[in-house]
Amino acid sequence: MEAFQLLHQATPYIAFGFMAANEAICQASQEKDSLHIIDLGMEHTLQWPSLMRTLAARNEGPPKLRITGLIDGHNLLELEASLKELAEEASSLGIRLEFNLVSEPVSPLLLTTENLNLREGEALFVNSIMHLHKFVKESRGSLKAILQAIKKLNPTLLTVVEQDANHNGPFFLGRFIESLHYYSAIFDSLEASLPRNSPQRIKMEKVQFSTEICNIIAYEGSNRIERHERADQWRRQLSRAGFQVMGLKCMSQARMMLSVYGIDGYTLATEKGCLLLGWKGRPLMLASAWQVHNLFPS
């Protein structure tokens, strides 16, 4: 968790995803007075303070906010401590916040109206920050089942943030070369922020990135979970599952966020509704928002 927070502070890769997802949620929740966010694979609460501040500033006043975090149970104590701080901030902003943690792995069986306690009149949002790629398997049946279960919930919006990389090839050499180029760009961007002997950078590289790299190139079968894919592949999979992309309208906010880091080299681009963050022109992260594609609207 400390390594993740350091990465969040030193680079825009994490903040970019939070900002894009939050902006999409805020835009889609205008004039809605009760929101329910399902956070897939929640590991922290870093995303939510900025969302609450934006919701509190709405002309129509803040909505009721319910967040259901689907967690793996490993960091339950840390999460509970940060939830207390989040509740205090919500109270100071005048937001009625309700939080629920579900300590079960994400599965189609879990993603039902009953298990998630969905309530009539709530605008439902499903949020995935670098989590859906864990369901990409050789057959793709696992991801398809998850996306179909989400579709059945009929959310107002599904927000998807992922690494924009082709790390799911069947052969070692292809994954090795793609990983070499991808993480070289990541480390090049770290070089602009922190010296190589910085304890913070060493911790980020060792805890955050080395585990990812090892899983991508050294594991096979069900043990390989870091199956990052390119933006066009995500568009294909989500479209096949019955979703349509909603163009993100937050380029100016993204530029403002990058200016805070004060480092030249980060680049922004839009591609068929997705917002891409890169380093010196190479895309590294993608953010997107999706609605259920109703072929026969009532």
PDB file of C-alpha atoms in Angstrom:
ATOM      1  CA  MET A   1       0.000   0.000   0.000  1.00  0.00           C
ATOM      2  CA  GLU A   2       2.855   2.378   0.804  1.00  0.00           C
ATOM      3  CA  ALA A   3       4.427   1.715  -2.608  1.00  0.00           C
ATOM      4  CA  PHE A   4       1.092   2.396  -4.300  1.00  0.00           C
ATOM      5  CA  GLN A   5       0.705   5.689  -2.428  1.00  0.00           C
ATOM      6  CA  LEU A   6       4.248   6.699  -3.386  1.00  0.00           C
ATOM      7  CA  LEU A   7       3.459   5.980  -7.033  1.00  0.00           C
ATOM      8  CA  HIS A   8       0.286   8.037  -6.698  1.00  0.00           C
ATOM      9  CA  GLN A   9       2.268  10.992  -5.327  1.00  0.00           C
ATOM     10  CA  ALA A  10       5.290  10.847  -7.643  1.00  0.00           C
ATOM     11  CA  THR A  11       3.643  10.115 -11.010  1.00  0.00           C
ATOM     12  CA  PRO A  12       0.262  10.854 -12.609  1.00  0.00           C
ATOM     13  CA  TYR A  13      -0.472   7.258 -13.636  1.00  0.00           C
ATOM     14  CA  ILE A  14      -2.813   6.508 -10.722  1.00  0.00           C
ATOM     15  CA  ALA A  15      -4.254  10.011 -10.343  1.00  0.00           C
ATOM     16  CA  PHE A  16      -5.060  10.044 -14.075  1.00  0.00           C
ATOM     17  CA  GLY A  17      -7.348   7.033 -13.700  1.00  0.00           C
ATOM     18  CA  PHE A  18      -9.029   8.399 -10.583  1.00  0.00           C
ATOM     19  CA  MET A  19      -9.616  11.787 -12.213  1.00  0.00           C
ATOM     20  CA  ALA A  20     -11.050  10.366 -15.449  1.00  0.00           C
ATOM     21  CA  ALA A  21     -13.346   7.876 -13.672  1.00  0.00           C
ATOM     22  CA  ASN A  22     -14.560  10.487 -11.183  1.00  0.00           C
ATOM     23  CA  GLU A  23     -15.281  13.041 -13.914  1.00  0.00           C
ATOM     24  CA  ALA A  24     -17.285  10.456 -15.857  1.00  0.00           C
ATOM     25  CA  ILE A  25     -19.263   9.526 -12.724  1.00  0.00           C
ATOM     26  CA  CYS A  26     -19.971  13.178 -11.894  1.00  0.00           C
ATOM     27  CA  GLN A  27     -21.129  13.980 -15.422  1.00  0.00           C
ATOM     28  CA  ALA A  28     -23.419  10.944 -15.564  1.00  0.00           C
ATOM     29  CA  SER A  29     -24.866  11.596 -12.096  1.00  0.00           C
ATOM     30  CA  GLN A  30     -26.089  15.139 -12.683  1.00  0.00           C
ATOM     31  CA  GLU A  31     -29.549  15.704 -11.149  1.00  0.00           C
ATOM     32  CA  LYS A  32     -29.465  12.250  -9.554  1.00  0.00           C
ATOM     33  CA  ASP A  33     -29.948  12.387  -5.789  1.00  0.00           C
ATOM     34  CA  SER A  34     -28.803   8.895  -4.816  1.00  0.00           C
ATOM     35  CA  LEU A  35     -25.648   7.169  -6.125  1.00  0.00           C
ATOM     36  CA  HIS A  36     -24.327   3.651  -5.551  1.00  0.00           C
ATOM     37  CA  ILE A  37     -20.776   2.838  -6.667  1.00  0.00           C
ATOM     38  CA  ILE A  38     -19.573  -0.768  -6.882  1.00  0.00           C
ATOM     39  CA  ASP A  39     -15.763  -0.698  -6.690  1.00  0.00           C
ATOM     40  CA  LEU A  40     -14.276  -3.890  -8.151  1.00  0.00           C
ATOM     41  CA  GLY A  41     -11.202  -5.133  -6.282  1.00  0.00           C
ATOM     42  CA  MET A  42     -11.033  -2.167  -3.908  1.00  0.00           C
ATOM     43  CA  GLU A  43      -7.642  -1.902  -2.188  1.00  0.00           C
ATOM     44  CA  HIS A  44      -7.766   1.691  -0.886  1.00  0.00           C
ATOM     45  CA  THR A  45      -9.970   4.796  -0.658  1.00  0.00           C
ATOM     46  CA  LEU A  46      -7.627   7.237  -2.457  1.00  0.00           C
ATOM     47  CA  GLN A  47     -10.099   7.747  -5.320  1.00  0.00           C
ATOM     48  CA  TRP A  48     -13.061   8.989  -3.310  1.00  0.00           C
ATOM     49  CA  PRO A  49     -12.161  12.268  -1.505  1.00  0.00           C
ATOM     50  CA  SER A  50     -11.906  14.221  -4.783  1.00  0.00           C
ATOM     51  CA  LEU A  51     -15.189  12.707  -6.030  1.00  0.00           C
ATOM     52  CA  MET A  52     -16.964  13.737  -2.827  1.00  0.00           C
ATOM     53  CA  ARG A  53     -15.626  17.289  -3.060  1.00  0.00           C
ATOM     54  CA  THR A  54     -16.929  17.597  -6.623  1.00  0.00           C
ATOM     55  CA  LEU A  55     -20.327  16.150  -5.684  1.00  0.00           C
ATOM     56  CA  ALA A  56     -20.574  18.503  -2.699  1.00  0.00           C
ATOM     57  CA  ALA A  57     -20.140  21.502  -5.025  1.00  0.00           C
ATOM     58  CA  ARG A  58     -23.090  20.592  -7.286  1.00  0.00           C
ATOM     59  CA  ASN A  59     -25.642  23.342  -7.846  1.00  0.00           C
ATOM     60  CA  GLU A  60     -28.444  20.965  -6.885  1.00  0.00           C
ATOM     61  CA  GLY A  61     -26.638  19.972  -3.695  1.00  0.00           C
ATOM     62  CA  PRO A  62     -24.783  16.756  -2.839  1.00  0.00           C
ATOM     63  CA  PRO A  63     -26.439  13.373  -3.425  1.00  0.00           C
ATOM     64  CA  LYS A  64     -26.617  10.456  -1.045  1.00  0.00           C
ATOM     65  CA  LEU A  65     -23.579   8.291  -1.755  1.00  0.00           C
ATOM     66  CA  ARG A  66     -23.225   4.576  -1.191  1.00  0.00           C
ATOM     67  CA  ILE A  67     -19.981   2.764  -2.001  1.00  0.00           C
ATOM     68  CA  THR A  68     -19.702  -1.020  -2.004  1.00  0.00           C
ATOM     69  CA  GLY A  69     -16.097  -2.213  -2.069  1.00  0.00           C
ATOM     70  CA  LEU A  70     -15.456  -5.743  -3.322  1.00  0.00           C
ATOM     71  CA  ILE A  71     -12.177  -6.684  -1.644  1.00  0.00           C
ATOM     72  CA  ASP A  72      -9.886  -9.694  -1.356  1.00  0.00           C
ATOM     73  CA  GLY A  73      -9.742  -9.388   2.442  1.00  0.00           C
ATOM     74  CA  HIS A  74      -5.944  -9.029   2.658  1.00  0.00           C
ATOM     75  CA  ASN A  75      -5.915  -5.393   3.736  1.00  0.00           C
ATOM     76  CA  LEU A  76      -9.204  -5.183   5.631  1.00  0.00           C
ATOM     77  CA  LEU A  77      -7.780  -3.415   8.702  1.00  0.00           C
ATOM     78  CA  GLU A  78      -6.053  -0.721   6.616  1.00  0.00           C
ATOM     79  CA  LEU A  79      -9.225  -0.174   4.630  1.00  0.00           C
ATOM     80  CA  GLU A  80     -11.398   0.143   7.709  1.00  0.00           C
ATOM     81  CA  ALA A  81      -9.057   2.770   9.173  1.00  0.00           C
ATOM     82  CA  SER A  82      -9.120   4.838   5.964  1.00  0.00           C
ATOM     83  CA  LEU A  83     -12.909   4.493   5.778  1.00  0.00           C
ATOM     84  CA  LYS A  84     -13.231   6.303   9.102  1.00  0.00           C
ATOM     85  CA  GLU A  85     -11.282   9.240   7.659  1.00  0.00           C
ATOM     86  CA  LEU A  86     -13.453   9.151   4.535  1.00  0.00           C
ATOM     87  CA  ALA A  87     -16.627   9.211   6.635  1.00  0.00           C
ATOM     88  CA  GLU A  88     -15.348  12.254   8.548  1.00  0.00           C
ATOM     89  CA  GLU A  89     -14.619  14.076   5.291  1.00  0.00           C
ATOM     90  CA  ALA A  90     -18.040  13.184   3.891  1.00  0.00           C
ATOM     91  CA  SER A  91     -19.687  14.546   7.033  1.00  0.00           C
ATOM     92  CA  SER A  92     -17.749  17.825   6.771  1.00  0.00           C
ATOM     93  CA  LEU A  93     -18.923  18.155   3.135  1.00  0.00           C
ATOM     94  CA  GLY A  94     -22.556  17.497   3.990  1.00  0.00           C
ATOM     95  CA  ILE A  95     -22.660  14.172   2.134  1.00  0.00           C
ATOM     96  CA  ARG A  96     -24.578  11.209   3.541  1.00  0.00           C
ATOM     97  CA  LEU A  97     -22.082   8.398   2.952  1.00  0.00           C
ATOM     98  CA  GLU A  98     -22.785   4.723   3.406  1.00  0.00           C
ATOM     99  CA  PHE A  99     -19.946   2.237   2.971  1.00  0.00           C
ATOM    100  CA  ASN A 100     -20.072  -1.527   2.680  1.00  0.00           C
ATOM    101  CA  LEU A 101     -17.159  -3.938   2.248  1.00  0.00           C
ATOM    102  CA  VAL A 102     -17.759  -7.348   0.688  1.00  0.00           C
ATOM    103  CA  SER A 103     -14.846  -9.684   1.335  1.00  0.00           C
ATOM    104  CA  GLU A 104     -15.353 -12.010  -1.616  1.00  0.00           C
ATOM    105  CA  PRO A 105     -13.527 -12.382  -4.923  1.00  0.00           C
ATOM    106  CA  VAL A 106     -15.305 -10.748  -7.842  1.00  0.00           C
ATOM    107  CA  SER A 107     -17.329 -13.346  -9.753  1.00  0.00           C
ATOM    108  CA  PRO A 108     -20.546 -13.516 -11.786  1.00  0.00           C
ATOM    109  CA  LEU A 109     -22.229 -15.160  -8.782  1.00  0.00           C
ATOM    110  CA  LEU A 110     -21.376 -12.180  -6.588  1.00  0.00           C
ATOM    111  CA  LEU A 111     -22.477  -9.570  -9.135  1.00  0.00           C
ATOM    112  CA  THR A 112     -26.230  -9.835  -8.566  1.00  0.00           C
ATOM    113  CA  THR A 113     -28.905  -7.419  -7.372  1.00  0.00           C
ATOM    114  CA  GLU A 114     -29.396  -9.430  -4.165  1.00  0.00           C
ATOM    115  CA  ASN A 115     -25.729  -9.885  -3.220  1.00  0.00           C
ATOM    116  CA  LEU A 116     -24.907  -6.222  -3.836  1.00  0.00           C
ATOM    117  CA  ASN A 117     -28.090  -5.008  -2.131  1.00  0.00           C
ATOM    118  CA  LEU A 118     -29.095  -2.788  -5.048  1.00  0.00           C
ATOM    119  CA  ARG A 119     -31.929  -0.406  -4.221  1.00  0.00           C
ATOM    120  CA  GLU A 120     -34.609   1.093  -6.396  1.00  0.00           C
ATOM    121  CA  GLY A 121     -34.064   4.739  -7.249  1.00  0.00           C
ATOM    122  CA  GLU A 122     -30.266   4.604  -6.976  1.00  0.00           C
ATOM    123  CA  ALA A 123     -28.055   5.451  -9.968  1.00  0.00           C
ATOM    124  CA  LEU A 124     -25.626   2.534 -10.146  1.00  0.00           C
ATOM    125  CA  PHE A 125     -21.970   2.924 -11.170  1.00  0.00           C
ATOM    126  CA  VAL A 126     -19.434   0.106 -11.536  1.00  0.00           C
ATOM    127  CA  ASN A 127     -15.823   1.218 -11.135  1.00  0.00           C
ATOM    128  CA  SER A 128     -12.788  -0.829 -12.188  1.00  0.00           C
ATOM    129  CA  ILE A 129      -9.333   0.637 -11.642  1.00  0.00           C
ATOM    130  CA  MET A 130      -6.751  -1.775 -13.092  1.00  0.00           C
ATOM    131  CA  HIS A 131      -8.799  -4.805 -12.071  1.00  0.00           C
ATOM    132  CA  LEU A 132     -10.681  -6.216 -15.075  1.00  0.00           C
ATOM    133  CA  HIS A 133      -7.462  -7.434 -16.742  1.00  0.00           C
ATOM    134  CA  LYS A 134      -7.205 -10.063 -13.998  1.00  0.00           C
ATOM    135  CA  PHE A 135     -10.168 -11.848 -15.634  1.00  0.00           C
ATOM    136  CA  VAL A 136      -8.584 -12.005 -19.083  1.00  0.00           C
ATOM    137  CA  LYS A 137      -7.708 -15.657 -19.622  1.00  0.00           C
ATOM    138  CA  GLU A 138      -6.643 -17.661 -22.658  1.00  0.00           C
ATOM    139  CA  SER A 139     -10.271 -18.442 -23.529  1.00  0.00           C
ATOM    140  CA  ARG A 140     -11.620 -14.969 -22.569  1.00  0.00           C
ATOM    141  CA  GLY A 141     -14.693 -16.718 -21.148  1.00  0.00           C
ATOM    142  CA  SER A 142     -13.970 -15.439 -17.643  1.00  0.00           C
ATOM    143  CA  LEU A 143     -13.916 -11.770 -18.683  1.00  0.00           C
ATOM    144  CA  LYS A 144     -17.015 -12.240 -20.837  1.00  0.00           C
ATOM    145  CA  ALA A 145     -18.924 -13.733 -17.877  1.00  0.00           C
ATOM    146  CA  ILE A 146     -17.908 -10.829 -15.610  1.00  0.00           C
ATOM    147  CA  LEU A 147     -18.931  -8.217 -18.197  1.00  0.00           C
ATOM    148  CA  GLN A 148     -22.255  -9.943 -18.846  1.00  0.00           C
ATOM    149  CA  ALA A 149     -22.971 -10.030 -15.103  1.00  0.00           C
ATOM    150  CA  ILE A 150     -22.200  -6.298 -14.872  1.00  0.00           C
ATOM    151  CA  LYS A 151     -24.489  -5.635 -17.841  1.00  0.00           C
ATOM    152  CA  LYS A 152     -27.362  -7.451 -16.115  1.00  0.00           C
ATOM    153  CA  LEU A 153     -27.054  -4.987 -13.220  1.00  0.00           C
ATOM    154  CA  ASN A 154     -27.901  -2.261 -15.793  1.00  0.00           C
ATOM    155  CA  PRO A 155     -25.487   0.366 -14.421  1.00  0.00           C
ATOM    156  CA  THR A 156     -25.719   4.009 -15.387  1.00  0.00           C
ATOM    157  CA  LEU A 157     -22.002   3.787 -16.185  1.00  0.00           C
ATOM    158  CA  LEU A 158     -19.060   1.372 -16.100  1.00  0.00           C
ATOM    159  CA  THR A 159     -15.689   3.103 -15.663  1.00  0.00           C
ATOM    160  CA  VAL A 160     -12.622   1.182 -16.827  1.00  0.00           C
ATOM    161  CA  VAL A 161      -8.998   2.223 -16.241  1.00  0.00           C
ATOM    162  CA  GLU A 162      -6.261  -0.133 -17.427  1.00  0.00           C
ATOM    163  CA  GLN A 163      -2.619  -0.342 -18.454  1.00  0.00           C
ATOM    164  CA  ASP A 164      -2.521   0.210 -22.221  1.00  0.00           C
ATOM    165  CA  ALA A 165      -0.139  -2.609 -23.164  1.00  0.00           C
ATOM    166  CA  ASN A 166      -0.084  -5.921 -24.998  1.00  0.00           C
ATOM    167  CA  HIS A 167       1.079  -8.158 -22.154  1.00  0.00           C
ATOM    168  CA  ASN A 168      -1.258 -11.055 -22.854  1.00  0.00           C
ATOM    169  CA  GLY A 169       0.452 -12.782 -25.768  1.00  0.00           C
ATOM    170  CA  PRO A 170       0.735 -16.586 -25.676  1.00  0.00           C
ATOM    171  CA  PHE A 171       4.501 -16.618 -26.191  1.00  0.00           C
ATOM    172  CA  PHE A 172       7.249 -15.625 -23.760  1.00  0.00           C
ATOM    173  CA  LEU A 173       9.352 -13.691 -26.295  1.00  0.00           C
ATOM    174  CA  GLY A 174       6.506 -11.421 -27.380  1.00  0.00           C
ATOM    175  CA  ARG A 175       5.536 -10.610 -23.784  1.00  0.00           C
ATOM    176  CA  PHE A 176       9.179 -10.034 -22.872  1.00  0.00           C
ATOM    177  CA  ILE A 177       9.759  -7.528 -25.707  1.00  0.00           C
ATOM    178  CA  GLU A 178       6.468  -5.701 -25.105  1.00  0.00           C
ATOM    179  CA  SER A 179       7.183  -5.521 -21.359  1.00  0.00           C
ATOM    180  CA  LEU A 180      10.707  -4.262 -22.022  1.00  0.00           C
ATOM    181  CA  HIS A 181       9.408  -1.332 -24.065  1.00  0.00           C
ATOM    182  CA  TYR A 182       6.467  -0.586 -21.753  1.00  0.00           C
ATOM    183  CA  TYR A 183       8.379  -0.596 -18.475  1.00  0.00           C
ATOM    184  CA  SER A 184      11.363   1.192 -20.036  1.00  0.00           C
ATOM    185  CA  ALA A 185       8.985   4.107 -20.657  1.00  0.00           C
ATOM    186  CA  ILE A 186       7.675   3.846 -17.075  1.00  0.00           C
ATOM    187  CA  PHE A 187      11.212   3.859 -15.626  1.00  0.00           C
ATOM    188  CA  ASP A 188      12.229   6.705 -17.934  1.00  0.00           C
ATOM    189  CA  SER A 189       9.369   8.772 -16.508  1.00  0.00           C
ATOM    190  CA  LEU A 190      10.414   7.865 -12.955  1.00  0.00           C
ATOM    191  CA  GLU A 191      13.908   9.127 -13.803  1.00  0.00           C
ATOM    192  CA  ALA A 192      12.387  12.578 -14.354  1.00  0.00           C
ATOM    193  CA  SER A 193      10.783  12.509 -10.901  1.00  0.00           C
ATOM    194  CA  LEU A 194      13.192  10.699  -8.585  1.00  0.00           C
ATOM    195  CA  PRO A 195      16.900   9.782  -8.604  1.00  0.00           C
ATOM    196  CA  ARG A 196      17.693   6.084  -9.014  1.00  0.00           C
ATOM    197  CA  ASN A 197      19.006   5.715  -5.469  1.00  0.00           C
ATOM    198  CA  SER A 198      15.894   7.319  -3.950  1.00  0.00           C
ATOM    199  CA  PRO A 199      14.411   4.974  -1.282  1.00  0.00           C
ATOM    200  CA  GLN A 200      10.923   5.898  -2.488  1.00  0.00           C
ATOM    201  CA  ARG A 201      11.741   4.974  -6.080  1.00  0.00           C
ATOM    202  CA  ILE A 202      13.417   1.720  -5.041  1.00  0.00           C
ATOM    203  CA  LYS A 203      10.308   0.771  -3.063  1.00  0.00           C
ATOM    204  CA  MET A 204       8.005   1.600  -6.006  1.00  0.00           C
ATOM    205  CA  GLU A 205      10.103  -0.422  -8.438  1.00  0.00           C
ATOM    206  CA  LYS A 206      10.545  -3.380  -6.119  1.00  0.00           C
ATOM    207  CA  VAL A 207       7.001  -3.665  -4.771  1.00  0.00           C
ATOM    208  CA  GLN A 208       4.811  -2.217  -7.516  1.00  0.00           C
ATOM    209  CA  PHE A 209       6.575  -2.965 -10.795  1.00  0.00           C
ATOM    210  CA  SER A 210       8.876  -5.946 -10.259  1.00  0.00           C
ATOM    211  CA  THR A 211       5.931  -8.115  -9.144  1.00  0.00           C
ATOM    212  CA  GLU A 212       3.965  -7.132 -12.255  1.00  0.00           C
ATOM    213  CA  ILE A 213       6.895  -7.764 -14.589  1.00  0.00           C
ATOM    214  CA  CYS A 214       7.643 -11.142 -13.028  1.00  0.00           C
ATOM    215  CA  ASN A 215       4.019 -12.226 -13.349  1.00  0.00           C
ATOM    216  CA  ILE A 216       3.792 -11.112 -16.996  1.00  0.00           C
ATOM    217  CA  ILE A 217       6.882 -12.880 -18.261  1.00  0.00           C
ATOM    218  CA  ALA A 218       7.477 -15.782 -15.856  1.00  0.00           C
ATOM    219  CA  TYR A 219       4.018 -17.200 -15.152  1.00  0.00           C
ATOM    220  CA  GLU A 220       1.551 -19.163 -17.259  1.00  0.00           C
ATOM    221  CA  GLY A 221      -2.025 -20.381 -17.018  1.00  0.00           C
ATOM    222  CA  SER A 222      -4.188 -19.311 -14.088  1.00  0.00           C
ATOM    223  CA  ASN A 223      -1.111 -18.023 -12.221  1.00  0.00           C
ATOM    224  CA  ARG A 224      -0.633 -15.240 -14.794  1.00  0.00           C
ATOM    225  CA  ILE A 225      -3.078 -12.492 -13.760  1.00  0.00           C
ATOM    226  CA  GLU A 226      -1.320  -9.352 -15.076  1.00  0.00           C
ATOM    227  CA  ARG A 227      -2.859  -9.735 -18.528  1.00  0.00           C
ATOM    228  CA  HIS A 228      -2.778  -6.126 -19.725  1.00  0.00           C
ATOM    229  CA  GLU A 229      -4.261  -5.418 -23.145  1.00  0.00           C
ATOM    230  CA  ARG A 230      -4.345  -2.528 -25.602  1.00  0.00           C
ATOM    231  CA  ALA A 231      -7.181  -0.007 -25.840  1.00  0.00           C
ATOM    232  CA  ASP A 232      -8.527  -1.481 -29.085  1.00  0.00           C
ATOM    233  CA  GLN A 233      -8.812  -4.921 -27.471  1.00  0.00           C
ATOM    234  CA  TRP A 234     -10.762  -3.483 -24.527  1.00  0.00           C
ATOM    235  CA  ARG A 235     -13.094  -1.687 -26.919  1.00  0.00           C
ATOM    236  CA  ARG A 236     -13.685  -4.950 -28.755  1.00  0.00           C
ATOM    237  CA  GLN A 237     -14.377  -6.962 -25.614  1.00  0.00           C
ATOM    238  CA  LEU A 238     -16.686  -4.385 -24.030  1.00  0.00           C
ATOM    239  CA  SER A 239     -18.595  -3.834 -27.276  1.00  0.00           C
ATOM    240  CA  ARG A 240     -19.128  -7.572 -27.696  1.00  0.00           C
ATOM    241  CA  ALA A 241     -20.466  -7.721 -24.130  1.00  0.00           C
ATOM    242  CA  GLY A 242     -23.123  -5.132 -24.953  1.00  0.00           C
ATOM    243  CA  PHE A 243     -21.531  -1.833 -23.877  1.00  0.00           C
ATOM    244  CA  GLN A 244     -20.973   1.339 -25.876  1.00  0.00           C
ATOM    245  CA  VAL A 245     -18.215   3.825 -25.123  1.00  0.00           C
ATOM    246  CA  MET A 246     -19.131   7.265 -23.810  1.00  0.00           C
ATOM    247  CA  GLY A 247     -16.533   9.811 -24.837  1.00  0.00           C
ATOM    248  CA  LEU A 248     -14.719  11.274 -21.823  1.00  0.00           C
ATOM    249  CA  LYS A 249     -14.955  15.055 -21.595  1.00  0.00           C
ATOM    250  CA  CYS A 250     -12.110  15.793 -19.229  1.00  0.00           C
ATOM    251  CA  MET A 251      -9.087  16.649 -21.393  1.00  0.00           C
ATOM    252  CA  SER A 252      -8.704  20.103 -19.798  1.00  0.00           C
ATOM    253  CA  GLN A 253      -8.861  18.579 -16.290  1.00  0.00           C
ATOM    254  CA  ALA A 254      -6.260  15.986 -17.344  1.00  0.00           C
ATOM    255  CA  ARG A 255      -3.925  18.697 -18.625  1.00  0.00           C
ATOM    256  CA  MET A 256      -4.351  20.623 -15.386  1.00  0.00           C
ATOM    257  CA  MET A 257      -3.583  17.485 -13.364  1.00  0.00           C
ATOM    258  CA  LEU A 258      -0.382  16.858 -15.362  1.00  0.00           C
ATOM    259  CA  SER A 259       0.757  20.450 -14.798  1.00  0.00           C
ATOM    260  CA  VAL A 260       0.776  19.801 -11.047  1.00  0.00           C
ATOM    261  CA  TYR A 261       3.620  17.293 -11.494  1.00  0.00           C
ATOM    262  CA  GLY A 262       5.681  19.896 -13.356  1.00  0.00           C
ATOM    263  CA  ILE A 263       7.440  17.361 -15.599  1.00  0.00           C
ATOM    264  CA  ASP A 264       7.700  17.538 -19.378  1.00  0.00           C
ATOM    265  CA  GLY A 265       7.272  14.247 -21.176  1.00  0.00           C
ATOM    266  CA  TYR A 266       3.789  13.118 -20.188  1.00  0.00           C
ATOM    267  CA  THR A 267       1.395  13.109 -23.149  1.00  0.00           C
ATOM    268  CA  LEU A 268      -2.383  12.931 -23.520  1.00  0.00           C
ATOM    269  CA  ALA A 269      -4.422  11.673 -26.456  1.00  0.00           C
ATOM    270  CA  THR A 270      -7.954  10.580 -27.252  1.00  0.00           C
ATOM    271  CA  GLU A 271      -8.693   7.483 -29.288  1.00  0.00           C
ATOM    272  CA  LYS A 272     -12.252   6.438 -30.178  1.00  0.00           C
ATOM    273  CA  GLY A 273     -13.704   7.611 -26.884  1.00  0.00           C
ATOM    274  CA  CYS A 274     -10.801   6.522 -24.662  1.00  0.00           C
ATOM    275  CA  LEU A 275      -8.414   8.939 -22.963  1.00  0.00           C
ATOM    276  CA  LEU A 276      -4.761   7.840 -23.084  1.00  0.00           C
ATOM    277  CA  LEU A 277      -1.890   8.917 -20.846  1.00  0.00           C
ATOM    278  CA  GLY A 278       1.602   8.263 -22.155  1.00  0.00           C
ATOM    279  CA  TRP A 279       5.257   9.109 -21.802  1.00  0.00           C
ATOM    280  CA  LYS A 280       6.863  10.865 -24.796  1.00  0.00           C
ATOM    281  CA  GLY A 281       4.069   9.684 -27.073  1.00  0.00           C
ATOM    282  CA  ARG A 282       3.928   6.049 -25.972  1.00  0.00           C
ATOM    283  CA  PRO A 283       0.506   5.254 -24.432  1.00  0.00           C
ATOM    284  CA  LEU A 284       0.799   3.693 -20.975  1.00  0.00           C
ATOM    285  CA  MET A 285      -2.636   4.066 -19.360  1.00  0.00           C
ATOM    286  CA  LEU A 286      -6.169   4.206 -20.739  1.00  0.00           C
ATOM    287  CA  ALA A 287      -9.367   5.512 -19.162  1.00  0.00           C
ATOM    288  CA  SER A 288     -12.854   4.948 -20.528  1.00  0.00           C
ATOM    289  CA  ALA A 289     -16.521   5.021 -19.578  1.00  0.00           C
ATOM    290  CA  TRP A 290     -19.219   2.703 -20.908  1.00  0.00           C
ATOM    291  CA  GLN A 291     -23.006   2.499 -20.971  1.00  0.00           C
ATOM    292  CA  VAL A 292     -25.184  -0.528 -21.580  1.00  0.00           C
ATOM    293  CA  HIS A 293     -26.090  -0.537 -25.271  1.00  0.00           C
ATOM    294  CA  ASN A 294     -29.857  -0.953 -25.391  1.00  0.00           C
ATOM    295  CA  LEU A 295     -30.787  -1.990 -28.912  1.00  0.00           C
ATOM    296  CA  PHE A 296     -34.500  -1.648 -28.193  1.00  0.00           C
ATOM    297  CA  PRO A 297     -34.986   1.364 -25.924  1.00  0.00           C
ATOM    298  CA  SER A 298     -38.389   1.563 -24.295  1.00  0.00           C
TER     299      SER A 298
END
